[in-house]
mmCIF file of C-alpha atoms in Angstrom:
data_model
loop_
_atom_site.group_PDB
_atom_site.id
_atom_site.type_symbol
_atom_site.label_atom_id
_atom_site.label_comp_id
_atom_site.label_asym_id
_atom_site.label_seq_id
_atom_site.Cartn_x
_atom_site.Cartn_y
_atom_site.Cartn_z
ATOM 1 C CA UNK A 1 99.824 71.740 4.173
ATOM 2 C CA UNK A 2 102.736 70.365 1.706
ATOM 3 C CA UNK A 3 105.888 69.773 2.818
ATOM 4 C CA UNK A 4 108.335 71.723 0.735
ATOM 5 C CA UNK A 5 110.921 69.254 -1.310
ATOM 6 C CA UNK A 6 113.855 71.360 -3.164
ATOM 7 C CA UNK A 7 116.678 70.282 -4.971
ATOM 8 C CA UNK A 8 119.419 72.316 -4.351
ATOM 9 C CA UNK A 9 123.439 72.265 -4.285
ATOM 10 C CA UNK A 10 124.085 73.650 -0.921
ATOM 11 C CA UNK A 11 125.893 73.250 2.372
ATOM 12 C CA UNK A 12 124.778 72.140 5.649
ATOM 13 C CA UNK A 13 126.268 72.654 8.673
ATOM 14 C CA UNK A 14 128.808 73.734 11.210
ATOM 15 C CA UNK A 15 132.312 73.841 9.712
ATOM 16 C CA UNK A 16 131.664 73.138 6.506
ATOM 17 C CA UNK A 17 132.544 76.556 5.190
ATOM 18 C CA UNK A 18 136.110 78.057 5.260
ATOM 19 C CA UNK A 19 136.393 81.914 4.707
ATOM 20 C CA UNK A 20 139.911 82.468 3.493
ATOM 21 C CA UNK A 21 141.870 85.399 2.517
ATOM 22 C CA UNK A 22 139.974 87.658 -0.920
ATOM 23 C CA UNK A 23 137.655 84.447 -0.868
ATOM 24 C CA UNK A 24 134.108 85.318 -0.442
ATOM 25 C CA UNK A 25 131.079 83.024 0.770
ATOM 26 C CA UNK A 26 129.666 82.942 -2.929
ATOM 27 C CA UNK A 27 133.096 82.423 -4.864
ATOM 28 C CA UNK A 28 134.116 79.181 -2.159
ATOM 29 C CA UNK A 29 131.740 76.535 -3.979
ATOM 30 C CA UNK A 30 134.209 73.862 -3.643
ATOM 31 C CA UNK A 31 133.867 73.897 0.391
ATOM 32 C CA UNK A 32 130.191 73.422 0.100
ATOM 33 C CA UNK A 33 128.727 70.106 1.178
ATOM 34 C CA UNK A 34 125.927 68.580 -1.070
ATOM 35 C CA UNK A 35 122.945 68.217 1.471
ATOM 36 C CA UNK A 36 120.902 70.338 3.128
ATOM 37 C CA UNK A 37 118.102 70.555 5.944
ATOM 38 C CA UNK A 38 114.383 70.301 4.972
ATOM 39 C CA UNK A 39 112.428 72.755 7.767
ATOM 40 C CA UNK A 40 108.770 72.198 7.850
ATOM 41 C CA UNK A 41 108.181 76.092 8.444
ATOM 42 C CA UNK A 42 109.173 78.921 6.284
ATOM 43 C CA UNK A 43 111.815 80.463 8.800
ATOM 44 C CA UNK A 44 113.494 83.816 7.643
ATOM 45 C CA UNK A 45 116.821 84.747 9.194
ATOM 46 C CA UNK A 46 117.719 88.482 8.909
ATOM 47 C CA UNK A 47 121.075 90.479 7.812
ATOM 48 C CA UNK A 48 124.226 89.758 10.176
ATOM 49 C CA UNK A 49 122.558 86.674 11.667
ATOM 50 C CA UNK A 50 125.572 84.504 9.515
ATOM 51 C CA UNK A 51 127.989 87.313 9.369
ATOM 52 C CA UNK A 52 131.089 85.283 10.533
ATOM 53 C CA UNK A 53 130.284 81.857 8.561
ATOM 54 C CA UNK A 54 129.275 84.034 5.284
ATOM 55 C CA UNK A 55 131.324 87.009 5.447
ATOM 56 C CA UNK A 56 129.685 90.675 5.754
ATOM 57 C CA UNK A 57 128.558 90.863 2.363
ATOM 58 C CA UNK A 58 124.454 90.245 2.086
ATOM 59 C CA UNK A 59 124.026 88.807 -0.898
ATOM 60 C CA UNK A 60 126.342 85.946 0.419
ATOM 61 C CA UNK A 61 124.813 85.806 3.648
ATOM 62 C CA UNK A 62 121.348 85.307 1.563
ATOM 63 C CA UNK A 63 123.283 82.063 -0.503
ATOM 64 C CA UNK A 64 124.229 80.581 3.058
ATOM 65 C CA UNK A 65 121.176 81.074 4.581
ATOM 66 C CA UNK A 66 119.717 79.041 1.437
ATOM 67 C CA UNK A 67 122.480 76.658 1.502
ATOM 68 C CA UNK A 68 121.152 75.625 5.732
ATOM 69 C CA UNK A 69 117.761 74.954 4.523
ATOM 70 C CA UNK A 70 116.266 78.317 5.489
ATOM 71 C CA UNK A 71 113.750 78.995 2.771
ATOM 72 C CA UNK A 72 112.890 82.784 3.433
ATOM 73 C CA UNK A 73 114.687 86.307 4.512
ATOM 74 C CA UNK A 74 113.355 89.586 6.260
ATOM 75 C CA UNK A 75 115.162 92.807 6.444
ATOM 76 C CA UNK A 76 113.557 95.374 8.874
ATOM 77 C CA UNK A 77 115.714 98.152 7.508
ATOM 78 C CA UNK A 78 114.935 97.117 3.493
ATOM 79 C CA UNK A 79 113.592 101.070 2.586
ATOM 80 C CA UNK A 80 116.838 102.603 3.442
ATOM 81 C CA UNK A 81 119.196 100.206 1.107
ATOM 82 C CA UNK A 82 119.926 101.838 -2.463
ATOM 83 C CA UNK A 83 117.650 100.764 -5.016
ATOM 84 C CA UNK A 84 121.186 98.611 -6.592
ATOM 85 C CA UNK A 85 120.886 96.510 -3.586
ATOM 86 C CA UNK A 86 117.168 95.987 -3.547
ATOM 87 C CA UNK A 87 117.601 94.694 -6.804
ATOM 88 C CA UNK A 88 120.576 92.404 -5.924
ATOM 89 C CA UNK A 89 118.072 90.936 -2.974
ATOM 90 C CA UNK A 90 115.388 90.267 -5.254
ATOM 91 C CA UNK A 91 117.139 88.304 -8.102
ATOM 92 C CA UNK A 92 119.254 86.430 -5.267
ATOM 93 C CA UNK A 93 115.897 85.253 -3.359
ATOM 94 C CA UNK A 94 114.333 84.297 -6.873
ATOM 95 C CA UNK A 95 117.327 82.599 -7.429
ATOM 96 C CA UNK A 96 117.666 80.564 -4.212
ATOM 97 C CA UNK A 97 113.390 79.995 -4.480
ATOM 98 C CA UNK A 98 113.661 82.114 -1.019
ATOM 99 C CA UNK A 99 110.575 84.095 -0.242
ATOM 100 C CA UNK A 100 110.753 87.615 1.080
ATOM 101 C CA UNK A 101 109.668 88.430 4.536
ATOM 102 C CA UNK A 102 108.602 91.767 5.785
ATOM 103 C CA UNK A 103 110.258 94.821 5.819
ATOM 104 C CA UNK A 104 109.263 98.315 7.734
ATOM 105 C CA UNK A 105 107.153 100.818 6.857
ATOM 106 C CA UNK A 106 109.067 103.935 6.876
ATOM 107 C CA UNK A 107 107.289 106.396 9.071
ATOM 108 C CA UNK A 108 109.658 107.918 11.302
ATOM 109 C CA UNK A 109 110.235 105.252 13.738
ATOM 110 C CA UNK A 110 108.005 102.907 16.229
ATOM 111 C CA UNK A 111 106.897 105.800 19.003
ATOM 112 C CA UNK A 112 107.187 109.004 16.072
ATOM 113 C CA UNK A 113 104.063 110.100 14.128
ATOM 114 C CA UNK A 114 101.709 108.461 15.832
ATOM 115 C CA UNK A 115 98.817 107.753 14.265
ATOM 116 C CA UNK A 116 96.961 107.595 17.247
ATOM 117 C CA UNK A 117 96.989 111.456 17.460
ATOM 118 C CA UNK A 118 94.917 111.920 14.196
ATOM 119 C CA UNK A 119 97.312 114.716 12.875
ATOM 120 C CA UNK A 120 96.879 115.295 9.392
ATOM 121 C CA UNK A 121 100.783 115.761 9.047
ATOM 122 C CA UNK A 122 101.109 112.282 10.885
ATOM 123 C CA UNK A 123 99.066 110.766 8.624
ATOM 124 C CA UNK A 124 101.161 112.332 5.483
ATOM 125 C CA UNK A 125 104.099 111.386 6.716
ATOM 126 C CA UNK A 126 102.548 107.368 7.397
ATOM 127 C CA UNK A 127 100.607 107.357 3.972
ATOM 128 C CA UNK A 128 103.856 108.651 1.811
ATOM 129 C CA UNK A 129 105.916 105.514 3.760
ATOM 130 C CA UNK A 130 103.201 103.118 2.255
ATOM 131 C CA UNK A 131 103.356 104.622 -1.129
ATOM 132 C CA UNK A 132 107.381 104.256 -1.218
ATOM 133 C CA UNK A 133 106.774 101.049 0.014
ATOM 134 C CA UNK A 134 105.251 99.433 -3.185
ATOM 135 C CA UNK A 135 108.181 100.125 -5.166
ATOM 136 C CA UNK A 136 110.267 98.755 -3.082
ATOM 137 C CA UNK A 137 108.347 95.570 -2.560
ATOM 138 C CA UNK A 138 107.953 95.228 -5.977
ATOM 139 C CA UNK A 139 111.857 94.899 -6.283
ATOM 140 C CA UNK A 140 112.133 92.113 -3.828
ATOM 141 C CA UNK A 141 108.758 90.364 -4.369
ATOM 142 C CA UNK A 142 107.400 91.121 -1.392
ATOM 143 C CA UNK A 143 104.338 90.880 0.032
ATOM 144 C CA UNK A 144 104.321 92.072 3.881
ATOM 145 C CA UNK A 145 105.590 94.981 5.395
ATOM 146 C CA UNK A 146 105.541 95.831 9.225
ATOM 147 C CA UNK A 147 103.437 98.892 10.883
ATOM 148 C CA UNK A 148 103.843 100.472 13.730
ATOM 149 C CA UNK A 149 101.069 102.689 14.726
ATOM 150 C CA UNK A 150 103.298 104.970 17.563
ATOM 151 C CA UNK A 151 102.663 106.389 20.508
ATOM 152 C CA UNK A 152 99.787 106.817 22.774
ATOM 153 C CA UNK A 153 97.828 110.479 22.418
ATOM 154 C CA UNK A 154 97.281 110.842 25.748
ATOM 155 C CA UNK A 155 95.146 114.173 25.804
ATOM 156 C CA UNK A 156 92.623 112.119 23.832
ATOM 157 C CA UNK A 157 90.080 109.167 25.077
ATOM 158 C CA UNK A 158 91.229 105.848 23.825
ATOM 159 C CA UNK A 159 88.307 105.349 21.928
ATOM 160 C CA UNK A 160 89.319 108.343 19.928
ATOM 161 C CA UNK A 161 92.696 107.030 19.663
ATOM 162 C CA UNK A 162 91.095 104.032 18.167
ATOM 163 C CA UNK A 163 89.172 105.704 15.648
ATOM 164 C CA UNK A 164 92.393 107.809 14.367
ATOM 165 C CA UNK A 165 94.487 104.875 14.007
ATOM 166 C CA UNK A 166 91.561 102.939 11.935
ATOM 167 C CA UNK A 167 91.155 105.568 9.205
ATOM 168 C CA UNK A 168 94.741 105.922 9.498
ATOM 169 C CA UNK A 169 94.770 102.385 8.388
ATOM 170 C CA UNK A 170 92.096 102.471 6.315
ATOM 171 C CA UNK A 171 93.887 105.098 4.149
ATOM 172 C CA UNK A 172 96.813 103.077 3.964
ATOM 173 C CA UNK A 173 95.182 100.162 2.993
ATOM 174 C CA UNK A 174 93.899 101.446 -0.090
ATOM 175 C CA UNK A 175 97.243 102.120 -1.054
ATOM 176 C CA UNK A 176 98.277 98.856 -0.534
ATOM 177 C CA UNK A 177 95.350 96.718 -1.376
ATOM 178 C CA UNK A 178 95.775 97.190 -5.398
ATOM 179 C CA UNK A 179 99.097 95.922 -5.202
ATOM 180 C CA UNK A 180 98.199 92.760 -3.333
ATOM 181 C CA UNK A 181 100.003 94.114 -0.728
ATOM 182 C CA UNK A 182 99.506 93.883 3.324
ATOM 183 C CA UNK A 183 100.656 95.927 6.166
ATOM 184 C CA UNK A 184 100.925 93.456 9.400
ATOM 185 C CA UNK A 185 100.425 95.525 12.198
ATOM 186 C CA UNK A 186 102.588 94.666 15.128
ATOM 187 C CA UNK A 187 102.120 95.022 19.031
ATOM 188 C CA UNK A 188 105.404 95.193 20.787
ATOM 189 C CA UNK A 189 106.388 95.126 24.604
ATOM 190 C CA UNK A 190 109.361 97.966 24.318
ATOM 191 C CA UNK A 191 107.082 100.482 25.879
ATOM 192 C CA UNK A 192 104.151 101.306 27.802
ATOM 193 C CA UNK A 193 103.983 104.561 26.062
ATOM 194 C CA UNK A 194 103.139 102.635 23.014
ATOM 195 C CA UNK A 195 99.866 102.618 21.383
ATOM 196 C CA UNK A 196 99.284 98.613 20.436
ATOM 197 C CA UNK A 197 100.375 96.257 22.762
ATOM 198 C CA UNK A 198 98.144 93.373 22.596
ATOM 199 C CA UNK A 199 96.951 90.895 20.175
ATOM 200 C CA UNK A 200 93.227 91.600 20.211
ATOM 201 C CA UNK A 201 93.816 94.826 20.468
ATOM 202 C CA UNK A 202 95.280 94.027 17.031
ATOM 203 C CA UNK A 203 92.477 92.142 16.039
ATOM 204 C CA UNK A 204 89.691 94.719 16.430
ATOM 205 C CA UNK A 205 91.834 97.501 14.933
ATOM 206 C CA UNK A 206 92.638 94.668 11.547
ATOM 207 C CA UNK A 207 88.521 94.324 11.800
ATOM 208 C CA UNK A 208 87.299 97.405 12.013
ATOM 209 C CA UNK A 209 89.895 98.459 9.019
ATOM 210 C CA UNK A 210 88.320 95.323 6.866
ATOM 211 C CA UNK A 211 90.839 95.324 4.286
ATOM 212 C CA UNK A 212 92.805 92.019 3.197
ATOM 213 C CA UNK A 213 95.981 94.631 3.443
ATOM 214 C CA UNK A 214 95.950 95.081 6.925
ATOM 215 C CA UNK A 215 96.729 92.046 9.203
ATOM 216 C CA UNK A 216 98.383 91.207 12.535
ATOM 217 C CA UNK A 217 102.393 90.698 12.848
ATOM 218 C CA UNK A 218 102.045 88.139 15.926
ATOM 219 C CA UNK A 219 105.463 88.539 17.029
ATOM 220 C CA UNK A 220 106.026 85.809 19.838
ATOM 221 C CA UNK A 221 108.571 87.075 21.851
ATOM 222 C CA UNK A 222 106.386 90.244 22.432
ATOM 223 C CA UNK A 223 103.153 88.901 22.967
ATOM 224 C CA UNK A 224 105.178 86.256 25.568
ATOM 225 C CA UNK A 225 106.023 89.456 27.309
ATOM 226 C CA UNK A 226 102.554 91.579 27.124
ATOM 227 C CA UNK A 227 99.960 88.590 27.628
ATOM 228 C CA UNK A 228 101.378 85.025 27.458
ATOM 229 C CA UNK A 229 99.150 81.787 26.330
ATOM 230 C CA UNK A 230 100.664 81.882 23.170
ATOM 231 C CA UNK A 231 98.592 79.381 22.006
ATOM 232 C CA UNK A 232 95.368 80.481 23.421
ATOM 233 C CA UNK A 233 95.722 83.687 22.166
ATOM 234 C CA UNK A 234 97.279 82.858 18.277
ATOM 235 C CA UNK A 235 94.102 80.764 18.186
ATOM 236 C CA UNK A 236 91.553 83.364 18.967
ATOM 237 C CA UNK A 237 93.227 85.862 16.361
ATOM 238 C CA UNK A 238 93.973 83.611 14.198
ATOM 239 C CA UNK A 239 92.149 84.517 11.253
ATOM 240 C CA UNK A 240 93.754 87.651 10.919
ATOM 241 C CA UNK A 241 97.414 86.435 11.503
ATOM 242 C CA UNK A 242 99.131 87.214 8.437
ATOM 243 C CA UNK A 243 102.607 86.938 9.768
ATOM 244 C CA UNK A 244 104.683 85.553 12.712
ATOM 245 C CA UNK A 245 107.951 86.253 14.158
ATOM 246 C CA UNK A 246 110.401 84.596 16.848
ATOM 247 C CA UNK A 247 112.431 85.130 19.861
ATOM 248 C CA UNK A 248 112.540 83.745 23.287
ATOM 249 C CA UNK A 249 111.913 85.211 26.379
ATOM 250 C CA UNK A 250 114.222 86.473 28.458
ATOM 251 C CA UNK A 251 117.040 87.716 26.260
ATOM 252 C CA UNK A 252 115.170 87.477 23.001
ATOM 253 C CA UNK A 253 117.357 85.130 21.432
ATOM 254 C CA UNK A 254 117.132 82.097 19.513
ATOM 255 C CA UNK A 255 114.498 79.228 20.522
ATOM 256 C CA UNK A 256 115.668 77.087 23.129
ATOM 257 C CA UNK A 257 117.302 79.494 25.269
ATOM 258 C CA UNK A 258 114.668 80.737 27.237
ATOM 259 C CA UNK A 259 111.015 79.791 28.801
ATOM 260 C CA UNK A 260 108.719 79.154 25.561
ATOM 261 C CA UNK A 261 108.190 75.811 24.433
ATOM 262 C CA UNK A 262 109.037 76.682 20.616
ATOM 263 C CA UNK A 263 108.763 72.877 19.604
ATOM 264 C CA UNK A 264 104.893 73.229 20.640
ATOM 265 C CA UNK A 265 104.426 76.227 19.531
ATOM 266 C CA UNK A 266 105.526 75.732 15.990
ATOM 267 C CA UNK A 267 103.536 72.365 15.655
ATOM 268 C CA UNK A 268 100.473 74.249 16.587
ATOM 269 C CA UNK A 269 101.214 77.038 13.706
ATOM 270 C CA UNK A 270 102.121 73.833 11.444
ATOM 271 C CA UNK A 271 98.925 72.151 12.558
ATOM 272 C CA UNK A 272 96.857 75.365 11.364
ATOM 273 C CA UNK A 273 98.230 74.859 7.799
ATOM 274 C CA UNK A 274 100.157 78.367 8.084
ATOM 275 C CA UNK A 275 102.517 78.763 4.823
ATOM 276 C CA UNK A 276 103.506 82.386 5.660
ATOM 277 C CA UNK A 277 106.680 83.148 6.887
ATOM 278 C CA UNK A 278 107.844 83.146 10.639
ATOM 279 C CA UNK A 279 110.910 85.930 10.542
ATOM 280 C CA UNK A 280 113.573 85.383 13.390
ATOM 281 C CA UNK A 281 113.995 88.405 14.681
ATOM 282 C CA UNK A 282 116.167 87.885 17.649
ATOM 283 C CA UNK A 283 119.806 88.224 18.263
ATOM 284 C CA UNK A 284 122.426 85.033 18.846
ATOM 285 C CA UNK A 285 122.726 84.140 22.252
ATOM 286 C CA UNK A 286 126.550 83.272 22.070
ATOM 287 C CA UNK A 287 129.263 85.132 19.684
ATOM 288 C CA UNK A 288 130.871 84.145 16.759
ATOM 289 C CA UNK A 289 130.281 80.879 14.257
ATOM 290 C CA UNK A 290 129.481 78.777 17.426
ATOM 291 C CA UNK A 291 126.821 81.351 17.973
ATOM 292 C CA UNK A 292 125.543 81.015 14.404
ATOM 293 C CA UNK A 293 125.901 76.849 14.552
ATOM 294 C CA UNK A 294 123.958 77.076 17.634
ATOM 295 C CA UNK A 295 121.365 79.026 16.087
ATOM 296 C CA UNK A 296 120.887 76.840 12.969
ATOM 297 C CA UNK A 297 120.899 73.596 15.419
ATOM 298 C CA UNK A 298 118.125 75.691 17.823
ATOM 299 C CA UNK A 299 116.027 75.180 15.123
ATOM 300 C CA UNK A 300 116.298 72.252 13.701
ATOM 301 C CA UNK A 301 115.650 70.243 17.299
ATOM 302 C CA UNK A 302 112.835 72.703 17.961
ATOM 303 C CA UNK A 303 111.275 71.938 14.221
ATOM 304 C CA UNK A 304 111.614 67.954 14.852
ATOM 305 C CA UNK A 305 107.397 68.621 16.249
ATOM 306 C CA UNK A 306 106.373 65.456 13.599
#
């Protein structure tokens, strides 16, 4: 796997950048410093992250996330921005060579619609979300976008349940699939009342669908939570891994703060040649601009694996 080498104008660092009366982030080029940090991983930050170093403004929380190094963005909530700021995302990320992480699938919500269920209204309501989806991706150059199957049907026998959420899949998939496209499916820890929980779990649903649009979202923090042995477990699945997120455990906050050795971790995903994107979805452990600093330095000390 390359190392990625940019030449950019940018600005590193705590302190460097001075918010100042009508002065945005974007218009305050002259406190930028001319360096930036090279991460060997394509980490994405996500909207608010930066708020009180760039302002509230997105597009100029996009240039400062560029301007630490960070060399991708996700936005969970991408579908329900106007189609003015889609379009504002997209040219910024080409801009700043940025690559766009995933955004979700709108269906309703994680536990709603359940596909699980087999209801053909379910299914409508899942299969319409994909079919929005492609236009929006298309806006941002995207390529991945985050499903959640629901809720558990619990009148039916799980291997029923499996079989609805497959064609479920399957259908959405071919959506997808022409637009080079892929759904990563993600198993989360918010709920025992939710349908996928576990990583192979994940994997035999991504099988059985056998479609290059429909991979696993191995979202660390979760999987810490559910099953643990990280590294075990990413290996086993690994061939259907399409995308990775972050978050320590407890508190789901940045690396560093909790029990997960991230610096391992991220070597091992390094060491497998991965050159998706890894979002960070977790909050800041501390308030403010020292909570952002602290973030940015979290991962720079925990991507020092060389």
């Amino acid at each position: 796997m390359k190392r990625r080498n940019f030449l950019k104008n940018t600005a590193l660092s705590s302190g460097v950048i001075s918010l100042g009366g009508a002065f945005s982030y974007a218009s305050s080029n002259n406190n930028r410093a001319k360096a930036f940090h090279n991460f060997n991983l394509k980490y994405a930050p996500h909207s608010g992250m930066f708020k009180h170093h760039a302002g509230e403004d997105l597009i100029d929380q996009i240039n400062f996330m560029a301007d630490q190094g960070f060399t991708a963005f996700e936005d969970n909530g991408l579908m329900n921005r106007d189609i003015s700021m889609q379009n504002k995302i997209g040219e910024t990320l080409a801009k700043r060579g940025m690559t766009m992480g995933v955004f979700v699938v709108d269906k309703g919500g994680n536990m709603a619609n359940t596909l699980a269920a087999g209801k053909p209204e379910y299914i409508d309501i899942f299969l319409d979300g994909c079919k929005r989806s492609v236009e929006v991706a298309k806006r941002v150059n995207a390529k991945w976008m985050t499903v959640v199957p629901g809720g558990f049907e619990r009148s039916l026998p799980i291997g029923v349940q499996d079989g609805n959420v497959i064609e479920a899949l399957k259908r959405g998939a071919e959506i997808l699939e022409p637009h080079g496209l892929v759904m990563v499916l993600e198993p989360l820890s918010d709920s025992p009342d939710l349908y996928l929980q576990n990583s192979d779990q994940t994997y035999m649903i991504c099988k059985a669908v056998d479609s290059p649009s429909c991979k696993i979202l191995f979202d660390i923090y979760h999987m810490q939570k559910t099953e643990g042995n990280l590294i075990h477990n990413m290996g086993l699945t690994w061939d259907e891994i399409a995308y990775i997120q972050i978050g320590d455990n407890p508190g789901r906050n940045e690396p560093t703060t909790g029990e997960i050795n991230y610096k391992n971790v991220f070597k091992f995903i390094y060491d497998k040649g991965f050159e998706g994107v890894l979002g960070m979805e977790h909050g800041n452990s501390s308030p403010g601009k020292d909570g952002e600093t602290a973030v940015i330095e979290a991962y720079k000390k925990t991507d020092q694996f060389l």
